[in-house]
mmCIF file with all atom_site columns, C-alpha atoms in Angstrom:
data_model
loop_
_atom_site.group_PDB
_atom_site.id
_atom_site.type_symbol
_atom_site.label_atom_id
_atom_site.label_alt_id
_atom_site.label_comp_id
_atom_site.label_asym_id
_atom_site.label_entity_id
_atom_site.label_seq_id
_atom_site.pdbx_PDB_ins_code
_atom_site.Cartn_x
_atom_site.Cartn_y
_atom_site.Cartn_z
_atom_site.occupancy
_atom_site.B_iso_or_equiv
_atom_site.pdbx_formal_charge
_atom_site.auth_seq_id
_atom_site.auth_comp_id
_atom_site.auth_asym_id
_atom_site.auth_atom_id
_atom_site.pdbx_PDB_model_num
ATOM 1   C CA . GLN A 1 1   ? 21.799 -53.702 -24.090 1.00 0.00 ? 1   GLN A CA 1
ATOM 2   C CA . ALA A 1 2   ? 25.136 -54.779 -22.693 1.00 0.00 ? 2   ALA A CA 1
ATOM 3   C CA . LYS A 1 3   ? 27.499 -56.855 -24.781 1.00 0.00 ? 3   LYS A CA 1
ATOM 4   C CA . LEU A 1 4   ? 30.290 -59.055 -23.483 1.00 0.00 ? 4   LEU A CA 1
ATOM 5   C CA . VAL A 1 5   ? 32.891 -60.538 -25.811 1.00 0.00 ? 5   VAL A CA 1
ATOM 6   C CA . GLU A 1 6   ? 35.428 -63.142 -24.742 1.00 0.00 ? 6   GLU A CA 1
ATOM 7   C CA . SER A 1 7   ? 38.762 -63.854 -26.363 1.00 0.00 ? 7   SER A CA 1
ATOM 8   C CA . GLY A 1 8   ? 41.918 -65.817 -25.657 1.00 0.00 ? 8   GLY A CA 1
ATOM 9   C CA . GLY A 1 9   ? 40.710 -69.383 -25.659 1.00 0.00 ? 9   GLY A CA 1
ATOM 10  C CA . GLY A 1 10  ? 42.545 -72.154 -27.431 1.00 0.00 ? 10  GLY A CA 1
ATOM 11  C CA . LEU A 1 11  ? 44.609 -75.276 -26.940 1.00 0.00 ? 11  LEU A CA 1
ATOM 12  C CA . ALA A 1 12  ? 47.082 -75.695 -24.103 1.00 0.00 ? 12  ALA A CA 1
ATOM 13  C CA . GLN A 1 13  ? 49.104 -78.597 -22.789 1.00 0.00 ? 13  GLN A CA 1
ATOM 14  C CA . PRO A 1 14  ? 48.643 -79.912 -19.267 1.00 0.00 ? 14  PRO A CA 1
ATOM 15  C CA . GLY A 1 15  ? 50.648 -77.709 -16.945 1.00 0.00 ? 15  GLY A CA 1
ATOM 16  C CA . GLY A 1 16  ? 50.471 -74.814 -19.379 1.00 0.00 ? 16  GLY A CA 1
ATOM 17  C CA . SER A 1 17  ? 48.799 -71.418 -19.196 1.00 0.00 ? 17  SER A CA 1
ATOM 18  C CA . LEU A 1 18  ? 46.175 -69.399 -21.017 1.00 0.00 ? 18  LEU A CA 1
ATOM 19  C CA . ARG A 1 19  ? 44.730 -65.962 -20.427 1.00 0.00 ? 19  ARG A CA 1
ATOM 20  C CA . LEU A 1 20  ? 41.132 -65.146 -21.263 1.00 0.00 ? 20  LEU A CA 1
ATOM 21  C CA . SER A 1 21  ? 39.830 -61.640 -21.709 1.00 0.00 ? 21  SER A CA 1
ATOM 22  C CA . CYS A 1 22  ? 36.324 -60.200 -21.708 1.00 0.00 ? 22  CYS A CA 1
ATOM 23  C CA . THR A 1 23  ? 35.463 -56.780 -23.088 1.00 0.00 ? 23  THR A CA 1
ATOM 24  C CA . ALA A 1 24  ? 32.233 -55.113 -22.038 1.00 0.00 ? 24  ALA A CA 1
ATOM 25  C CA . SER A 1 25  ? 30.165 -52.465 -23.728 1.00 0.00 ? 25  SER A CA 1
ATOM 26  C CA . GLY A 1 26  ? 26.988 -51.017 -22.296 1.00 0.00 ? 26  GLY A CA 1
ATOM 27  C CA . ARG A 1 27  ? 27.911 -52.143 -18.807 1.00 0.00 ? 27  ARG A CA 1
ATOM 28  C CA . THR A 1 28  ? 30.564 -51.064 -16.327 1.00 0.00 ? 28  THR A CA 1
ATOM 29  C CA . PHE A 1 29  ? 32.308 -53.845 -14.463 1.00 0.00 ? 29  PHE A CA 1
ATOM 30  C CA . THR A 1 30  ? 33.059 -51.597 -11.491 1.00 0.00 ? 30  THR A CA 1
ATOM 31  C CA . ASP A 1 31  ? 29.304 -51.305 -10.823 1.00 0.00 ? 31  ASP A CA 1
ATOM 32  C CA . SER A 1 32  ? 28.750 -55.046 -11.181 1.00 0.00 ? 32  SER A CA 1
ATOM 33  C CA . THR A 1 33  ? 29.832 -58.450 -10.135 1.00 0.00 ? 33  THR A CA 1
ATOM 34  C CA . ALA A 1 34  ? 31.855 -59.815 -13.039 1.00 0.00 ? 34  ALA A CA 1
ATOM 35  C CA . ALA A 1 35  ? 32.512 -63.506 -13.293 1.00 0.00 ? 35  ALA A CA 1
ATOM 36  C CA . TRP A 1 36  ? 33.781 -66.401 -15.331 1.00 0.00 ? 36  TRP A CA 1
ATOM 37  C CA . PHE A 1 37  ? 31.776 -69.597 -15.650 1.00 0.00 ? 37  PHE A CA 1
ATOM 38  C CA . ARG A 1 38  ? 32.569 -72.711 -17.637 1.00 0.00 ? 38  ARG A CA 1
ATOM 39  C CA . GLN A 1 39  ? 30.660 -75.593 -19.137 1.00 0.00 ? 39  GLN A CA 1
ATOM 40  C CA . ALA A 1 40  ? 32.308 -78.884 -19.989 1.00 0.00 ? 40  ALA A CA 1
ATOM 41  C CA . PRO A 1 41  ? 30.684 -81.352 -22.392 1.00 0.00 ? 41  PRO A CA 1
ATOM 42  C CA . GLY A 1 42  ? 27.818 -83.162 -20.738 1.00 0.00 ? 42  GLY A CA 1
ATOM 43  C CA . LYS A 1 43  ? 28.020 -81.047 -17.581 1.00 0.00 ? 43  LYS A CA 1
ATOM 44  C CA . GLU A 1 44  ? 26.164 -78.084 -16.170 1.00 0.00 ? 44  GLU A CA 1
ATOM 45  C CA . ARG A 1 45  ? 27.635 -74.610 -16.278 1.00 0.00 ? 45  ARG A CA 1
ATOM 46  C CA . ALA A 1 46  ? 29.843 -74.079 -13.242 1.00 0.00 ? 46  ALA A CA 1
ATOM 47  C CA . PRO A 1 47  ? 31.292 -71.003 -11.535 1.00 0.00 ? 47  PRO A CA 1
ATOM 48  C CA . VAL A 1 48  ? 35.006 -70.386 -11.875 1.00 0.00 ? 48  VAL A CA 1
ATOM 49  C CA . ALA A 1 49  ? 35.835 -66.973 -10.406 1.00 0.00 ? 49  ALA A CA 1
ATOM 50  C CA . ALA A 1 50  ? 34.318 -63.573 -9.774  1.00 0.00 ? 50  ALA A CA 1
ATOM 51  C CA . ILE A 1 51  ? 35.227 -60.072 -8.724  1.00 0.00 ? 51  ILE A CA 1
ATOM 52  C CA . ASN A 1 52  ? 32.655 -57.800 -7.176  1.00 0.00 ? 52  ASN A CA 1
ATOM 53  C CA . TRP A 1 53  ? 32.191 -54.046 -7.386  1.00 0.00 ? 53  TRP A CA 1
ATOM 54  C CA . ALA A 1 54  ? 34.484 -53.497 -4.400  1.00 0.00 ? 54  ALA A CA 1
ATOM 55  C CA . GLY A 1 55  ? 37.272 -55.621 -5.847  1.00 0.00 ? 55  GLY A CA 1
ATOM 56  C CA . ALA A 1 56  ? 36.755 -58.684 -3.673  1.00 0.00 ? 56  ALA A CA 1
ATOM 57  C CA . LYS A 1 57  ? 37.692 -61.868 -5.520  1.00 0.00 ? 57  LYS A CA 1
ATOM 58  C CA . TYR A 1 58  ? 36.075 -65.274 -5.279  1.00 0.00 ? 58  TYR A CA 1
ATOM 59  C CA . TYR A 1 59  ? 37.235 -68.624 -6.658  1.00 0.00 ? 59  TYR A CA 1
ATOM 60  C CA . ALA A 1 60  ? 35.808 -72.080 -7.042  1.00 0.00 ? 60  ALA A CA 1
ATOM 61  C CA . ASP A 1 61  ? 37.698 -74.666 -5.003  1.00 0.00 ? 61  ASP A CA 1
ATOM 62  C CA . ASP A 1 62  ? 38.953 -76.529 -8.042  1.00 0.00 ? 62  ASP A CA 1
ATOM 63  C CA . VAL A 1 63  ? 40.733 -73.485 -9.516  1.00 0.00 ? 63  VAL A CA 1
ATOM 64  C CA . ARG A 1 64  ? 41.890 -71.638 -6.416  1.00 0.00 ? 64  ARG A CA 1
ATOM 65  C CA . GLY A 1 65  ? 45.654 -71.205 -6.472  1.00 0.00 ? 65  GLY A CA 1
ATOM 66  C CA . ARG A 1 66  ? 45.841 -71.822 -10.230 1.00 0.00 ? 66  ARG A CA 1
ATOM 67  C CA . PHE A 1 67  ? 43.525 -69.194 -11.721 1.00 0.00 ? 67  PHE A CA 1
ATOM 68  C CA . THR A 1 68  ? 43.508 -65.447 -11.059 1.00 0.00 ? 68  THR A CA 1
ATOM 69  C CA . ILE A 1 69  ? 40.782 -62.997 -12.026 1.00 0.00 ? 69  ILE A CA 1
ATOM 70  C CA . TYR A 1 70  ? 41.705 -59.420 -12.957 1.00 0.00 ? 70  TYR A CA 1
ATOM 71  C CA . ARG A 1 71  ? 39.684 -56.353 -13.749 1.00 0.00 ? 71  ARG A CA 1
ATOM 72  C CA . ASP A 1 72  ? 40.990 -53.344 -15.667 1.00 0.00 ? 72  ASP A CA 1
ATOM 73  C CA . ASN A 1 73  ? 38.797 -50.469 -14.580 1.00 0.00 ? 73  ASN A CA 1
ATOM 74  C CA . ALA A 1 74  ? 40.031 -48.036 -17.213 1.00 0.00 ? 74  ALA A CA 1
ATOM 75  C CA . ALA A 1 75  ? 39.561 -50.450 -20.102 1.00 0.00 ? 75  ALA A CA 1
ATOM 76  C CA . ASN A 1 76  ? 36.452 -52.072 -18.592 1.00 0.00 ? 76  ASN A CA 1
ATOM 77  C CA . THR A 1 77  ? 37.834 -55.540 -19.227 1.00 0.00 ? 77  THR A CA 1
ATOM 78  C CA . LEU A 1 78  ? 37.861 -58.733 -17.218 1.00 0.00 ? 78  LEU A CA 1
ATOM 79  C CA . ASP A 1 79  ? 40.689 -61.245 -17.523 1.00 0.00 ? 79  ASP A CA 1
ATOM 80  C CA . LEU A 1 80  ? 41.217 -64.767 -16.273 1.00 0.00 ? 80  LEU A CA 1
ATOM 81  C CA . GLN A 1 81  ? 44.814 -65.960 -15.987 1.00 0.00 ? 81  GLN A CA 1
ATOM 82  C CA . MET A 1 82  ? 44.827 -69.748 -15.961 1.00 0.00 ? 82  MET A CA 1
ATOM 83  C CA . ASN A 1 83  ? 47.981 -71.548 -14.871 1.00 0.00 ? 83  ASN A CA 1
ATOM 84  C CA . ILE A 1 84  ? 48.852 -75.193 -14.236 1.00 0.00 ? 84  ILE A CA 1
ATOM 85  C CA . LEU A 1 85  ? 46.053 -76.208 -16.566 1.00 0.00 ? 85  LEU A CA 1
ATOM 86  C CA . LYS A 1 86  ? 44.585 -79.675 -16.296 1.00 0.00 ? 86  LYS A CA 1
ATOM 87  C CA . PRO A 1 87  ? 42.592 -81.721 -18.824 1.00 0.00 ? 87  PRO A CA 1
ATOM 88  C CA . GLU A 1 88  ? 39.541 -81.292 -16.591 1.00 0.00 ? 88  GLU A CA 1
ATOM 89  C CA . ASP A 1 89  ? 39.729 -77.537 -17.206 1.00 0.00 ? 89  ASP A CA 1
ATOM 90  C CA . THR A 1 90  ? 38.586 -78.209 -20.771 1.00 0.00 ? 90  THR A CA 1
ATOM 91  C CA . ALA A 1 91  ? 35.321 -76.338 -21.276 1.00 0.00 ? 91  ALA A CA 1
ATOM 92  C CA . VAL A 1 92  ? 33.641 -73.396 -22.904 1.00 0.00 ? 92  VAL A CA 1
ATOM 93  C CA . TYR A 1 93  ? 34.358 -70.367 -20.722 1.00 0.00 ? 93  TYR A CA 1
ATOM 94  C CA . TYR A 1 94  ? 31.796 -67.597 -20.371 1.00 0.00 ? 94  TYR A CA 1
ATOM 95  C CA . CYS A 1 95  ? 32.122 -64.064 -19.098 1.00 0.00 ? 95  CYS A CA 1
ATOM 96  C CA . ALA A 1 96  ? 29.133 -62.787 -17.103 1.00 0.00 ? 96  ALA A CA 1
ATOM 97  C CA . ALA A 1 97  ? 28.070 -59.587 -15.382 1.00 0.00 ? 97  ALA A CA 1
ATOM 98  C CA . GLY A 1 98  ? 25.390 -59.123 -12.789 1.00 0.00 ? 98  GLY A CA 1
ATOM 99  C CA . PRO A 1 99  ? 24.270 -57.039 -9.829  1.00 0.00 ? 99  PRO A CA 1
ATOM 100 C CA . ARG A 1 100 ? 26.240 -56.558 -6.658  1.00 0.00 ? 100 ARG A CA 1
ATOM 101 C CA . LEU A 1 101 ? 26.642 -60.075 -5.294  1.00 0.00 ? 101 LEU A CA 1
ATOM 102 C CA . ALA A 1 102 ? 28.535 -61.663 -2.454  1.00 0.00 ? 102 ALA A CA 1
ATOM 103 C CA . ALA A 1 103 ? 28.331 -65.320 -1.478  1.00 0.00 ? 103 ALA A CA 1
ATOM 104 C CA . ASP A 1 104 ? 25.702 -65.846 -4.197  1.00 0.00 ? 104 ASP A CA 1
ATOM 105 C CA . TRP A 1 105 ? 28.250 -65.103 -6.912  1.00 0.00 ? 105 TRP A CA 1
ATOM 106 C CA . ILE A 1 106 ? 28.173 -68.799 -7.812  1.00 0.00 ? 106 ILE A CA 1
ATOM 107 C CA . GLN A 1 107 ? 24.519 -68.663 -8.910  1.00 0.00 ? 107 GLN A CA 1
ATOM 108 C CA . ASP A 1 108 ? 24.488 -68.210 -12.670 1.00 0.00 ? 108 ASP A CA 1
ATOM 109 C CA . ALA A 1 109 ? 20.819 -67.198 -12.621 1.00 0.00 ? 109 ALA A CA 1
ATOM 110 C CA . ARG A 1 110 ? 21.815 -63.968 -10.845 1.00 0.00 ? 110 ARG A CA 1
ATOM 111 C CA . TYR A 1 111 ? 23.777 -62.687 -13.830 1.00 0.00 ? 111 TYR A CA 1
ATOM 112 C CA . ASP A 1 112 ? 22.120 -60.466 -16.432 1.00 0.00 ? 112 ASP A CA 1
ATOM 113 C CA . ASP A 1 113 ? 24.612 -60.400 -19.254 1.00 0.00 ? 113 ASP A CA 1
ATOM 114 C CA . TRP A 1 114 ? 26.663 -63.163 -20.841 1.00 0.00 ? 114 TRP A CA 1
ATOM 115 C CA . GLY A 1 115 ? 29.278 -63.478 -23.517 1.00 0.00 ? 115 GLY A CA 1
ATOM 116 C CA . GLN A 1 116 ? 29.133 -66.005 -26.314 1.00 0.00 ? 116 GLN A CA 1
ATOM 117 C CA . GLY A 1 117 ? 31.831 -68.193 -24.792 1.00 0.00 ? 117 GLY A CA 1
ATOM 118 C CA . THR A 1 118 ? 35.339 -69.207 -25.761 1.00 0.00 ? 118 THR A CA 1
ATOM 119 C CA . GLN A 1 119 ? 36.648 -72.765 -25.987 1.00 0.00 ? 119 GLN A CA 1
ATOM 120 C CA . VAL A 1 120 ? 39.545 -73.871 -23.813 1.00 0.00 ? 120 VAL A CA 1
ATOM 121 C CA . THR A 1 121 ? 41.019 -77.295 -24.509 1.00 0.00 ? 121 THR A CA 1
ATOM 122 C CA . VAL A 1 122 ? 43.752 -78.794 -22.356 1.00 0.00 ? 122 VAL A CA 1
ATOM 123 C CA . SER A 1 123 ? 45.332 -81.800 -23.978 1.00 0.00 ? 123 SER A CA 1
ATOM 124 C CA . SER A 1 124 ? 48.714 -83.266 -24.794 1.00 0.00 ? 124 SER A CA 1
#
């Protein structure tokens, strides 16, 4: 049974930065599509970014240019660097891992393993 654990959430001011990290055990990110999703209060879970087994990166339109996804193959970790944060980025952020995906990376039902989530709050 794979286990994903997120860390790095917290409070940031608008325009600020945060970096999230996800550590995996029982699953290798280089054999998977690894992604970040987020769920804001009262909203459905939404895709944020993903990196597939070949290293191709995908971003949702509302974070492209501000967020960057990284994968450390040796440590088997997945990071999300979030810059120029906005109040609308406030959400619980989840790390997920699934099979080899391409354009369907945005479909949360395709992912097998999920972390418990970490809260990100952007507020002045």
